[in-house]
Coordinates of C-alpha atoms in Angstrom, one line a residue:
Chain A
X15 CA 76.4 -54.5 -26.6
X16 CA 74.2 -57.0 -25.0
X17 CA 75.0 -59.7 -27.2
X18 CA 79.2 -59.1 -26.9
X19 CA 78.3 -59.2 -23.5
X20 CA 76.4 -63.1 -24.0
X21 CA 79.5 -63.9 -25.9
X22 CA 81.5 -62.7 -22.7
X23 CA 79.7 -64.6 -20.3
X24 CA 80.5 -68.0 -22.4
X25 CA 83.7 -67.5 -22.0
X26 CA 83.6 -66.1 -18.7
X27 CA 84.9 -70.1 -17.3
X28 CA 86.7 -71.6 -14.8
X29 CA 87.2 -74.6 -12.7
X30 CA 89.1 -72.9 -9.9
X31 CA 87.9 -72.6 -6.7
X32 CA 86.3 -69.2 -5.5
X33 CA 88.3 -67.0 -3.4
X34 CA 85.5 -66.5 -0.8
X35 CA 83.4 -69.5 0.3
X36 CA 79.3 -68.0 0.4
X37 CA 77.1 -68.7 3.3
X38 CA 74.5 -70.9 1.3
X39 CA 71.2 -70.4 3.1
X40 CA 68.1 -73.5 3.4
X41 CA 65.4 -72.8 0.2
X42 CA 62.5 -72.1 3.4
X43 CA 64.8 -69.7 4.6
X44 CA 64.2 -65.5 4.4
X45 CA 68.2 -65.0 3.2
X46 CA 69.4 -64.9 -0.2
X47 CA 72.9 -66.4 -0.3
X48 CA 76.3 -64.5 0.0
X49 CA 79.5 -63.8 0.5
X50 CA 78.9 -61.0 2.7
X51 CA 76.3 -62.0 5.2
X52 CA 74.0 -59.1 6.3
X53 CA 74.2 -58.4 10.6
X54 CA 70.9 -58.1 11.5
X55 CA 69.5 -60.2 9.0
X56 CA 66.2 -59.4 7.0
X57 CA 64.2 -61.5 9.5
X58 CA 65.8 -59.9 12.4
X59 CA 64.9 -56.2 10.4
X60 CA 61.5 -57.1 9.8
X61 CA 61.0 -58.3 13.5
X62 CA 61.9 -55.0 14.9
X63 CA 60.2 -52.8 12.1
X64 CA 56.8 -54.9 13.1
X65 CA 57.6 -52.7 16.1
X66 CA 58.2 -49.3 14.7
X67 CA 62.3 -50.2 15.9
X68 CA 65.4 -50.4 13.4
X69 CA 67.3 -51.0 16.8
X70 CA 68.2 -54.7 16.0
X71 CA 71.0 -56.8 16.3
X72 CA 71.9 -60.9 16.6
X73 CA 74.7 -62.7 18.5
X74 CA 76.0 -66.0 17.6
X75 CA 76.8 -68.1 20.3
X76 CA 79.6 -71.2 19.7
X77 CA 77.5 -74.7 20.2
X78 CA 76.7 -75.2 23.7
X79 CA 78.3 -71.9 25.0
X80 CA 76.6 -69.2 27.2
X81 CA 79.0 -67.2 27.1
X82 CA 78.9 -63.5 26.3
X83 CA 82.3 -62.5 24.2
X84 CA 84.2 -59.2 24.2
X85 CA 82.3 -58.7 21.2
X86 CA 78.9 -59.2 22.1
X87 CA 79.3 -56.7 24.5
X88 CA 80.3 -54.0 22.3
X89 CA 77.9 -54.7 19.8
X90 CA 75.3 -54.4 22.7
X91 CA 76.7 -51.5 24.0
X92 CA 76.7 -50.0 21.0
X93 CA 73.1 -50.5 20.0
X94 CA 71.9 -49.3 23.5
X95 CA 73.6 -46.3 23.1
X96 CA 72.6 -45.0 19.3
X97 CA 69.0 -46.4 20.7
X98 CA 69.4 -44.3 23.9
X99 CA 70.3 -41.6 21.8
X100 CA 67.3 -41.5 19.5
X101 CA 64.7 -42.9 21.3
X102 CA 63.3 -43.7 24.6
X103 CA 63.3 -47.1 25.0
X104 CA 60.3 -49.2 26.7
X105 CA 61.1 -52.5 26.4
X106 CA 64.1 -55.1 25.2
X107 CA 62.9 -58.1 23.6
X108 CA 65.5 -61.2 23.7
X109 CA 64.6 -64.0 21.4
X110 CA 67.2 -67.0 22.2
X111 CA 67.9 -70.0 19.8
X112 CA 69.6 -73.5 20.9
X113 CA 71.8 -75.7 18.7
X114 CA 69.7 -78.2 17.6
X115 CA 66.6 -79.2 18.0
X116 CA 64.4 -79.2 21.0
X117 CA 64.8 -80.8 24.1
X118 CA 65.0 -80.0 27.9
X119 CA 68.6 -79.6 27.4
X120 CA 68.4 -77.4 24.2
X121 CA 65.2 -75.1 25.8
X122 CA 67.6 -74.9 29.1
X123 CA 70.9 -73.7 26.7
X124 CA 68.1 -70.9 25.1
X125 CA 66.9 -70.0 28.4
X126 CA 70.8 -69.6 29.7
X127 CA 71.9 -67.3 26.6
X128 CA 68.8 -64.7 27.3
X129 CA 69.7 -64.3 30.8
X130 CA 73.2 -63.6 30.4
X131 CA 72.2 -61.2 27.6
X132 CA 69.2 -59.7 29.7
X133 CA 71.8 -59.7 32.9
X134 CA 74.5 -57.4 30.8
X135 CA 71.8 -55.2 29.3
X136 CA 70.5 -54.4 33.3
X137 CA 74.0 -53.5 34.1
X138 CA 73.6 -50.6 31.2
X139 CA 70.1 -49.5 32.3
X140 CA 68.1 -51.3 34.9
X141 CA 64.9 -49.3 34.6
X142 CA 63.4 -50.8 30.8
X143 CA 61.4 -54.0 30.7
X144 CA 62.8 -57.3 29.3
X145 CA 60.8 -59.7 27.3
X146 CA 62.5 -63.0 26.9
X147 CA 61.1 -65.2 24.2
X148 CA 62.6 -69.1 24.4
X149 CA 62.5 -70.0 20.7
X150 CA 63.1 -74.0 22.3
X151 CA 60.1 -73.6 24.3
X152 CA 56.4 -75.2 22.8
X153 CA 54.7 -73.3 25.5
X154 CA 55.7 -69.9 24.6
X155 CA 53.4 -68.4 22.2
X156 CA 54.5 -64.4 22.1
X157 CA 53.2 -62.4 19.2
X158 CA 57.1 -62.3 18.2
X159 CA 57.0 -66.3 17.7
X160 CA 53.7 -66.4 16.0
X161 CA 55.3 -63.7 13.9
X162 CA 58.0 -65.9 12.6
X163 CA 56.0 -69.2 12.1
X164 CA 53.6 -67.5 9.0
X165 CA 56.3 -67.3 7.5
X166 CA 58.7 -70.3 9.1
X167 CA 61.2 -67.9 9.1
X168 CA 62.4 -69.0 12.4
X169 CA 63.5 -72.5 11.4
X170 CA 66.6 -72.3 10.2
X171 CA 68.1 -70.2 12.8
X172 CA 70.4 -71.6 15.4
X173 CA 72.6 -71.0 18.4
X174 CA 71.4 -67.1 18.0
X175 CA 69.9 -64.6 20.5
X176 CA 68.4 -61.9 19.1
X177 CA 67.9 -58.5 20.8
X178 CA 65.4 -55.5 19.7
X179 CA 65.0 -52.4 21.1
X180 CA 61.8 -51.2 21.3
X181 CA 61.2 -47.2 21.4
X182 CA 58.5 -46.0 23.8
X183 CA 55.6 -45.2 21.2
X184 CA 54.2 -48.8 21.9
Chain B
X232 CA 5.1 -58.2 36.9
X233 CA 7.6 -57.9 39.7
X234 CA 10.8 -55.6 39.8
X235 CA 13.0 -58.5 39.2
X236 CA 11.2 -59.5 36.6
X237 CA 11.5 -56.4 34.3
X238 CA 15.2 -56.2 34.9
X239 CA 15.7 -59.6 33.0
X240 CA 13.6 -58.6 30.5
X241 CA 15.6 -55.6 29.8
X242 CA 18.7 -57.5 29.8
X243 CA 17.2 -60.1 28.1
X244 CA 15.8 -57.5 25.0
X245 CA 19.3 -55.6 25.5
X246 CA 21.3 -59.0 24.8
X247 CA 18.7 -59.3 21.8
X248 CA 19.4 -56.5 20.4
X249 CA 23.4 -56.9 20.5
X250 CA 22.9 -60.8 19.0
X251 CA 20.7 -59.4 16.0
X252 CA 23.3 -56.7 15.1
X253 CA 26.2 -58.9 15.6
X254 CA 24.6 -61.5 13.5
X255 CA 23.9 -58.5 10.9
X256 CA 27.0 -56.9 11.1
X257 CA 29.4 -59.0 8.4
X258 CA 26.2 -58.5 5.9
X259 CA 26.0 -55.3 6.8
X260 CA 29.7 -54.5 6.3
X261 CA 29.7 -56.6 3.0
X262 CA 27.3 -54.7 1.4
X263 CA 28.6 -51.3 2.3
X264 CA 31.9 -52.3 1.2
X265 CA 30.7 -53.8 -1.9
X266 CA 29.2 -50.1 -2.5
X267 CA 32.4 -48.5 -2.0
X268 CA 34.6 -50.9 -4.0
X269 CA 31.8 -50.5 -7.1
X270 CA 33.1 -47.1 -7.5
X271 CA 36.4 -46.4 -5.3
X272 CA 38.2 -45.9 -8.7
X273 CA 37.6 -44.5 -12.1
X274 CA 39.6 -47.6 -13.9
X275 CA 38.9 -50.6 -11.4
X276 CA 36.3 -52.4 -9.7
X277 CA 36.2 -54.9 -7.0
X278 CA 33.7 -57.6 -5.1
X279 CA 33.9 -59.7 -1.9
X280 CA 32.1 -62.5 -1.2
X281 CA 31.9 -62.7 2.7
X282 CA 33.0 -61.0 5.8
X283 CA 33.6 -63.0 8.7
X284 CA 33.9 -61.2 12.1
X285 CA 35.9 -62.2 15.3
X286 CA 35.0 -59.3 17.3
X287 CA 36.7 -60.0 20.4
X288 CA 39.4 -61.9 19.0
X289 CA 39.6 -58.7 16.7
X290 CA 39.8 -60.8 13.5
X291 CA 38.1 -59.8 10.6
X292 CA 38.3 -61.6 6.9
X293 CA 37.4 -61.2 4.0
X294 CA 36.7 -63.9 1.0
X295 CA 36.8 -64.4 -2.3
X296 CA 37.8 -61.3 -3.2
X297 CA 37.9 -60.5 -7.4
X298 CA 39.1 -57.3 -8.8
X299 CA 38.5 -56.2 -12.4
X300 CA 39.6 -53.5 -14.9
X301 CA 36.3 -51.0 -15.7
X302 CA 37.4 -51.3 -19.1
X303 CA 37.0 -54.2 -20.4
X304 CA 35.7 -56.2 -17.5
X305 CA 38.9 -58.3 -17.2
X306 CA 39.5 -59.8 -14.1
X307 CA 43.3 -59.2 -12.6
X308 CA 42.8 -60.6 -9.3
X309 CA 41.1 -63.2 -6.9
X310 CA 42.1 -63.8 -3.4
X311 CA 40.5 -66.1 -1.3
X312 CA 41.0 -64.8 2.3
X313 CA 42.5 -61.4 3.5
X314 CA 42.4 -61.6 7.2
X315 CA 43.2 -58.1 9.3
X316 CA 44.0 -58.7 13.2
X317 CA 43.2 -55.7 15.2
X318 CA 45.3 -54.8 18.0
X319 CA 42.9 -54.1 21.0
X320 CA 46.2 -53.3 23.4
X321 CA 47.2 -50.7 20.7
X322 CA 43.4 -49.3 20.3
X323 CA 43.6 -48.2 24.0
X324 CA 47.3 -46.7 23.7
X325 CA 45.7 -44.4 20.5
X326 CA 46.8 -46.6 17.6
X327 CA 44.9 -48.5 15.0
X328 CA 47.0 -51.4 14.0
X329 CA 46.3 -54.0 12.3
X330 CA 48.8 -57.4 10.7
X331 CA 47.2 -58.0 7.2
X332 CA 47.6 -61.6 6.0
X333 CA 46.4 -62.4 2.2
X334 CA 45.9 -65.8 1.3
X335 CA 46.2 -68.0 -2.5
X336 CA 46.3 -64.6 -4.3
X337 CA 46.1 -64.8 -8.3
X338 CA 47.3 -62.0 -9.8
X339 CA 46.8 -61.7 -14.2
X340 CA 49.2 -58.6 -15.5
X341 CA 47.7 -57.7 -19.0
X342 CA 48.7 -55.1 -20.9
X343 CA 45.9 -53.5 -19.7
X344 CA 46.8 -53.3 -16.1
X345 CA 49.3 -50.9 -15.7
X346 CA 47.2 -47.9 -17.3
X347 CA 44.5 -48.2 -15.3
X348 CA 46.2 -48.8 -11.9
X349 CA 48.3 -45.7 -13.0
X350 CA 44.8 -44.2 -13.8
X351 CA 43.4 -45.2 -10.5
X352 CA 46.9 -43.7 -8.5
X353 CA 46.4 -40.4 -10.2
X354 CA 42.9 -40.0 -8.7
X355 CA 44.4 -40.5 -5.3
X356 CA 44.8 -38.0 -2.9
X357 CA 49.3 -37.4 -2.4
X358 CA 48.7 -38.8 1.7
X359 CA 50.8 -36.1 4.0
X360 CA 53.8 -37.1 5.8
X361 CA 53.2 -37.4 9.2
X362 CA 55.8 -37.7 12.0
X363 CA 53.7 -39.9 13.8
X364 CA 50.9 -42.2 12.1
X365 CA 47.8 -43.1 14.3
X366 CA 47.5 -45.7 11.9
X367 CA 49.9 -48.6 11.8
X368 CA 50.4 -51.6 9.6
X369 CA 53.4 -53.6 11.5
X370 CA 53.5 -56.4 8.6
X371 CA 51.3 -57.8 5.3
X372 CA 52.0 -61.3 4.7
X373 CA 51.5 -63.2 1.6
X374 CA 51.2 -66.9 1.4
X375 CA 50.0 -69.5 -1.4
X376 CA 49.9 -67.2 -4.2
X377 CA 50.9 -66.7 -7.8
X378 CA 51.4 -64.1 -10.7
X379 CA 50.2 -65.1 -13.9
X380 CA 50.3 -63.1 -17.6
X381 CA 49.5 -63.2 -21.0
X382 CA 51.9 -60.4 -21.6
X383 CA 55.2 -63.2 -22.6
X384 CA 53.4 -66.2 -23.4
X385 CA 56.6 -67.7 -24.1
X386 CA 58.3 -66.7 -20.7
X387 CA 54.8 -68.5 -18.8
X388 CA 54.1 -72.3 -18.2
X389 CA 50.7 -73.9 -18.1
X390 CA 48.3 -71.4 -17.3
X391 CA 50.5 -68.7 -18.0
X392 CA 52.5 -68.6 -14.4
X393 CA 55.1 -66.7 -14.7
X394 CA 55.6 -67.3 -10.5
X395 CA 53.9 -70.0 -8.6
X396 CA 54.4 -70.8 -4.8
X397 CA 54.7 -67.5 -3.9
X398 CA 55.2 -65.8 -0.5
X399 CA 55.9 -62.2 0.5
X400 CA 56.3 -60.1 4.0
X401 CA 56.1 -56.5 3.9
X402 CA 57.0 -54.5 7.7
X403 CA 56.4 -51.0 8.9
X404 CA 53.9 -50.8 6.0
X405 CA 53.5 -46.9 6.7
X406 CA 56.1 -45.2 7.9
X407 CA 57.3 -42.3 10.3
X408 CA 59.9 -40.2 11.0
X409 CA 61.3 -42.5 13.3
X410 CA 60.7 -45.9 11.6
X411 CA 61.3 -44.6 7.7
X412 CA 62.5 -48.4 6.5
X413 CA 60.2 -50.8 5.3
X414 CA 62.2 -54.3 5.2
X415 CA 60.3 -57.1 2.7
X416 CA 61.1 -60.2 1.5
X417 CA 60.0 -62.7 -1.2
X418 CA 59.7 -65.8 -2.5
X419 CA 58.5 -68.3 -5.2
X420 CA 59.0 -70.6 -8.0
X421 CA 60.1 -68.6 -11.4
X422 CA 58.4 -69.9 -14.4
X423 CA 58.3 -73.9 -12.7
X424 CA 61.9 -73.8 -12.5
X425 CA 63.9 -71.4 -10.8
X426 CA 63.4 -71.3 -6.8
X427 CA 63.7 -67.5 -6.5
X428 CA 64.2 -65.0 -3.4
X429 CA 64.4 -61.2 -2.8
X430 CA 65.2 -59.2 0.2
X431 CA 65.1 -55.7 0.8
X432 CA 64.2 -52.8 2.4
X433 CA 62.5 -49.6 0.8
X434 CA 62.2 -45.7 2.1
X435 CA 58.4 -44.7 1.9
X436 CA 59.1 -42.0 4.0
X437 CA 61.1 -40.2 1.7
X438 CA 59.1 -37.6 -1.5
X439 CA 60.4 -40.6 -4.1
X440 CA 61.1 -44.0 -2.8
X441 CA 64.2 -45.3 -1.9
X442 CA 65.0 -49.1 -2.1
X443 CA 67.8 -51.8 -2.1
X444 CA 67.4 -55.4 -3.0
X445 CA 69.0 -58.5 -3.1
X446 CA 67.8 -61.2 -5.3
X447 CA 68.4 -64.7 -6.0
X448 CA 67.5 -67.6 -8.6
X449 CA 68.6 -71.3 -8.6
X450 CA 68.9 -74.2 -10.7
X451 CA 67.2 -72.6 -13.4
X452 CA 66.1 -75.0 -15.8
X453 CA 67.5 -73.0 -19.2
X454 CA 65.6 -75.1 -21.5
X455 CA 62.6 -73.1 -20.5
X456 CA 63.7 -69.8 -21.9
X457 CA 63.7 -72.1 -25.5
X458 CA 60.0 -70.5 -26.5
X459 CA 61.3 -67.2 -25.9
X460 CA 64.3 -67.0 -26.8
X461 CA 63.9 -68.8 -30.2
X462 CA 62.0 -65.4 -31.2
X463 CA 65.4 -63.5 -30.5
X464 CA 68.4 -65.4 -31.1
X465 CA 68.9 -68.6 -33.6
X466 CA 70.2 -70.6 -30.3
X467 CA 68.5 -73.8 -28.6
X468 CA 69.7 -74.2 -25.3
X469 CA 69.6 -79.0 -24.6
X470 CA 70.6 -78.4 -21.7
X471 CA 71.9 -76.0 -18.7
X472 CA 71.3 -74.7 -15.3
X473 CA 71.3 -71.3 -13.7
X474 CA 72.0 -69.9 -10.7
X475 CA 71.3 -66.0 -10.7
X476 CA 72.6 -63.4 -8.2
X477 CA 71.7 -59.2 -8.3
X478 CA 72.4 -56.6 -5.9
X479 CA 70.4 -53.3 -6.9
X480 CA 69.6 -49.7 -5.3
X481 CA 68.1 -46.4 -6.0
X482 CA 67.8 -43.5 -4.7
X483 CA 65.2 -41.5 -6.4
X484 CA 67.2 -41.7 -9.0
X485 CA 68.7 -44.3 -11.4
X486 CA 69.2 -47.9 -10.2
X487 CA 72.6 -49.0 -10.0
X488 CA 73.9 -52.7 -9.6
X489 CA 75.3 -55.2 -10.6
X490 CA 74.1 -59.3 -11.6
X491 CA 76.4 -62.5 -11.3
X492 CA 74.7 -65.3 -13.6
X493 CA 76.5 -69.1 -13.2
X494 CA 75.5 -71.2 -15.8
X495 CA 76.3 -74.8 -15.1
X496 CA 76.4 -78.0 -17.9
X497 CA 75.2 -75.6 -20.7
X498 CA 74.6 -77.3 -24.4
X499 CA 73.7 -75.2 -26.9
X500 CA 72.7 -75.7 -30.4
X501 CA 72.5 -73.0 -33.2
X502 CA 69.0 -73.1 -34.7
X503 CA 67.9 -73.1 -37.8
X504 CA 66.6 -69.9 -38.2
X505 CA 67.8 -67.2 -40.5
X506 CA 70.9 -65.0 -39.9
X507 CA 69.2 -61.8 -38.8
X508 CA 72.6 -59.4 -40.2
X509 CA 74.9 -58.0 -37.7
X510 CA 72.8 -58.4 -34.4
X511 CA 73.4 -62.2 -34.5
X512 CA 77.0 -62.0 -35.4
X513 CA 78.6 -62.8 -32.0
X514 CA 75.9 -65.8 -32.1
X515 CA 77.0 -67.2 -34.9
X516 CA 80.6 -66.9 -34.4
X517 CA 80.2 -68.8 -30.9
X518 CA 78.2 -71.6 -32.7
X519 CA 80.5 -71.7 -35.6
X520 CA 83.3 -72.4 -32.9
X521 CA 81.4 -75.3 -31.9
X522 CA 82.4 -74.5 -28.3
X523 CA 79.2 -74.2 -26.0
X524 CA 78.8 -77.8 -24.6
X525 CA 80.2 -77.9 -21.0
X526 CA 80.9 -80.9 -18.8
X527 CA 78.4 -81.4 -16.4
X528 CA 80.8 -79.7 -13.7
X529 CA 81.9 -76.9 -15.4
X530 CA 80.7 -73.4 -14.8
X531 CA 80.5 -70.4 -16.3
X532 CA 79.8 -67.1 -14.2
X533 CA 80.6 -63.3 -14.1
X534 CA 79.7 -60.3 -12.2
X535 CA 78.1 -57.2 -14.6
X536 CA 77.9 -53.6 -13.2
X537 CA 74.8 -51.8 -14.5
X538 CA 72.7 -48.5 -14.5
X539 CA 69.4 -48.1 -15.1
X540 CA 68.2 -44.7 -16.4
X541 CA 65.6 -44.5 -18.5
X542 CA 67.7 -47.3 -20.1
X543 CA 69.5 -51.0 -18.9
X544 CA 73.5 -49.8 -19.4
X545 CA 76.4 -52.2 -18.7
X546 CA 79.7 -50.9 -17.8
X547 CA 81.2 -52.5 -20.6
X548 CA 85.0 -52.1 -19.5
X549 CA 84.6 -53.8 -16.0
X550 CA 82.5 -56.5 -17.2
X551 CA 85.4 -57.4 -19.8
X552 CA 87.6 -56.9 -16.8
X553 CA 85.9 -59.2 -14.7
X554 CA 84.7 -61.9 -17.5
X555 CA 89.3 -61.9 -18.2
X556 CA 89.6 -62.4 -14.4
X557 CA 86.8 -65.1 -13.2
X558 CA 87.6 -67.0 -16.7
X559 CA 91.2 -67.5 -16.5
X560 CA 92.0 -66.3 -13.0
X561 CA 89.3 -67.1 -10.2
X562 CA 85.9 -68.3 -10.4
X563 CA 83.2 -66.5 -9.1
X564 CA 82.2 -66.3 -6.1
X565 CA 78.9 -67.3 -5.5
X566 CA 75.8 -65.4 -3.5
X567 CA 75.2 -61.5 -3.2
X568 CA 78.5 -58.9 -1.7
X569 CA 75.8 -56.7 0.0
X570 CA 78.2 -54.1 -1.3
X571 CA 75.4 -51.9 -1.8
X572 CA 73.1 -50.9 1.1
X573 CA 70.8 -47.4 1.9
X574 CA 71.9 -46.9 4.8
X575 CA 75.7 -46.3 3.5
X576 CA 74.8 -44.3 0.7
X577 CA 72.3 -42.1 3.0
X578 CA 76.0 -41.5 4.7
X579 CA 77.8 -40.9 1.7
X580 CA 75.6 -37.5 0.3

């Protein structure tokens, strides 16, 4: 069977275009390429199981924007509640992203993104602790940041907030 | 001597006291772990070289560590630095936890490896499940390293790496009822050529693992499978490329998935090796037809459902399907469908 199926695969050709165009990923980044991509991504996974969380989710923000969409909110709605529901939750942690790379301008766009996130989260429960982690900012060195660099998994990422909730063991 | 006086010297032989033990403590600790890895197993052994000791920091490493099988005295593995950070925040909530980070790791897989670690995990102790571990390992990272073997010589380059530049992360190293997934991701260079990645999660929680992965291989130099594959099959491959895409699960049971290969500029050449009877017939009919060199451009690619239960099956009919339909319909498309995931087939049972 295994060598019909070599045969196959030489004759398995064509030069017409795929259907659906795949997300190709940098080589230093964590993601294998796809067609499908994966929401939360392994990095974002692996960020929040470091804490003992699978509540994990990212938001993709349009270049330059700020602003939270219909769908941002009820992906964040969503997550607080099947968090809520599990676990009590101690803290939020809000990574932001800019476009490009860093500047005053970028670090300022990062800073804007977190705060609108953290503002809507407060509206669903005012009483949990946000940590907001500027992934523009050189001066913020978080546990979460040093995290990402060993494995400079944080590099390709961009025009992204991340948000993980963390349950109340730690 | 005054009151004063015999205060300082207290402090002073107190402070002494504290310097001489820190100063002996990484000898200390080296030598009783040296004791316990001389005889933690009944098939391996292992040494370290030095402990060094941040105390406050709460960083302790250790170097040049070599493991070898009791057996024959082979050596398996050498790492140069496995640094543990310990959490003090965590150590006054009631939790030990500790990131583990292993640096330039050589690992050698001999045929002899895998009885004696499988010797060494039936001594263990089966660890109970606990809801809640006191013990945490939030993530191991692995940087700078490489897997060699004399198992396929013809699969290995120089100095038998079969994968160089390798890096891994492993989170939520031990479980709980609450946090059962343990995401991990890899990557490296696969035999000099191939850049390859993996991604996954696995279940540890669970009596028998469960796992998903996704991997990935590119530009895949297929002259290097030559050595190997001129043992197998009367082909030569001149030239070709490939890129190599898999989706796998299991659940305890068998592992089900499915692999999309695209090769890209392939020239092949028949060999002149023997006709080996019926095995190489397919072979030799697609050399015969003289029909295996590709423009640079062109690319060949399929998707092929399998199971593996005891043995590697493909689902024959959809692969025939799907070889009709990307050959003279649609190409392939490129990259993983994350079609399979544990999560959704946790939902399906």
């Amino acid at each position: 069977m295994k060598y019909l199926i070599l045969g196959f695969i030489l004759l398995g050709c064509s030069s017409k275009e795929p259907k659906e165009k795949p997300i190709i990923y940098p080589e230093e980044s964590a993601e294998v390429n796809t067609t499908n991509p994966k929401s939360p991504s392994i990095v974002a996974k692996q960020l929040a199981a470091e804490q003992g969380s699978h509540f994990v989710t990212e938001l993709n923000f349009d270049k330059g924007s700020t602003k939270l969409n219909q769908d941002h909110r009820k992906e964040l709605t969503r997550l607080y509640k099947e968090a809520r529901q599990e676990q009590d939750i101690e803290t939020i942690q809000i990574l932001s992203w800019p476009d490009s790379k860093k500047s005053d301008e970028q670090t300022g766009l990062a800073d804007k993104r977190a705060k609108i996130v953290k503002k809507y989260l407060k509206g669903l429960d005012d009483e949990i602790t946000f940590i907001e982690i500027n992934m523009a900012n050189k001066e913020d060195e978080s546990d979460l940041k040093k995290s990402l660099k060993i494995q400079e998994a944080y590099k390709d990422k961009t025009s992204l907030v991340m948000v993980i909730f963390v349950p109340e063991r730690h | 001597m005054s009151k004063s006086g015999k205060k300082l010297k207290i402090f002073i032989g107190i402070l002494a006291v504290l310097a001489i033990i820190r100063i002996a403590l990484p000898s200390l600790t080296k030598f009783a772990l040296n004791e316990y890895l001389e005889d933690f197993s009944p098939s391996l052994v292992a040494h370290v070289s030095d402990v060094d000791m941040a105390i406050i920091r709460g960083s302790y490493t250790l170097e040049g560590i070599e493991a070898r099988l009791k057996k024959n005295d082979r050596e398996f593995l050498k790492i140069a630095s496995v640094n543990a950070s310990l959490s003090w925040k965590e150590l006054f909530e009631g939790f030990l936890s500790s990131n583990i980070l292993i640096k330039n790791l050589e690992m050698n897989y001999t045929q002899s490896l895998l009885p004696a670690v499988k010797e060494h995990l039936a001594s263990l102790e089966e660890p109970k499940k606990k809801e809640k571990s006191p013990i945490l390992i939030p993530r191991i990272d692995l940087l700078d390293s490489r897997i060699s073997t004399d198992y396929v010589p013809s699969l290995t380059t120089k100095g038998r790496v079969i994968l160089s530049d390798l890096s891994a992360r492993i989170t939520n190293v031990i479980p709980h009822k609450n946090s059962q997934f343990s995401p991990f991701n890899v990557k490296g260079t696969l035999i000099g050529s191939g850049k390859m990645k993996m991604e996954g999660e696995i279940n540890l929680y669970t009596e028998k693992p469960q796992w998903t992965v996704d991997t990935e291989i590119l530009n895949f130099d297929m002259t290097t499978l030559n050595k190997f594959l001129r043992k197998k099959l009367p082909l030569t491959f001149t030239k070709g490329e490939l890129d190599f895409y898999a989706e796998a699960k299991s659940e305890a049971g068998p592992i089900k998935g499915y692999f999309k290969p695209f090769i890209k500029g392939l020239d092949v050449v028949k060999s002149d090796e023997d006709f080996e009877g019926p095995r190489h017939w397919i072979i030799e009919i697609i050399s015969a037809i003289g029909n295996i060199t590709f423009k640079e451009d062109q690319v060949m690619a399929t998707r092929i459902p399998f199971t593996i239960d005891k043995e590697f099956k493909v689902d024959g009919d959809e692969t025939i399907e799907k070889l009709i339909a990307h050959g003279f319909l649609q190409e392939q498309s490129r990259g993983i469908e994350n079609s399979i995931s544990l999560k959704q087939a946790q939902e399906e049972k």
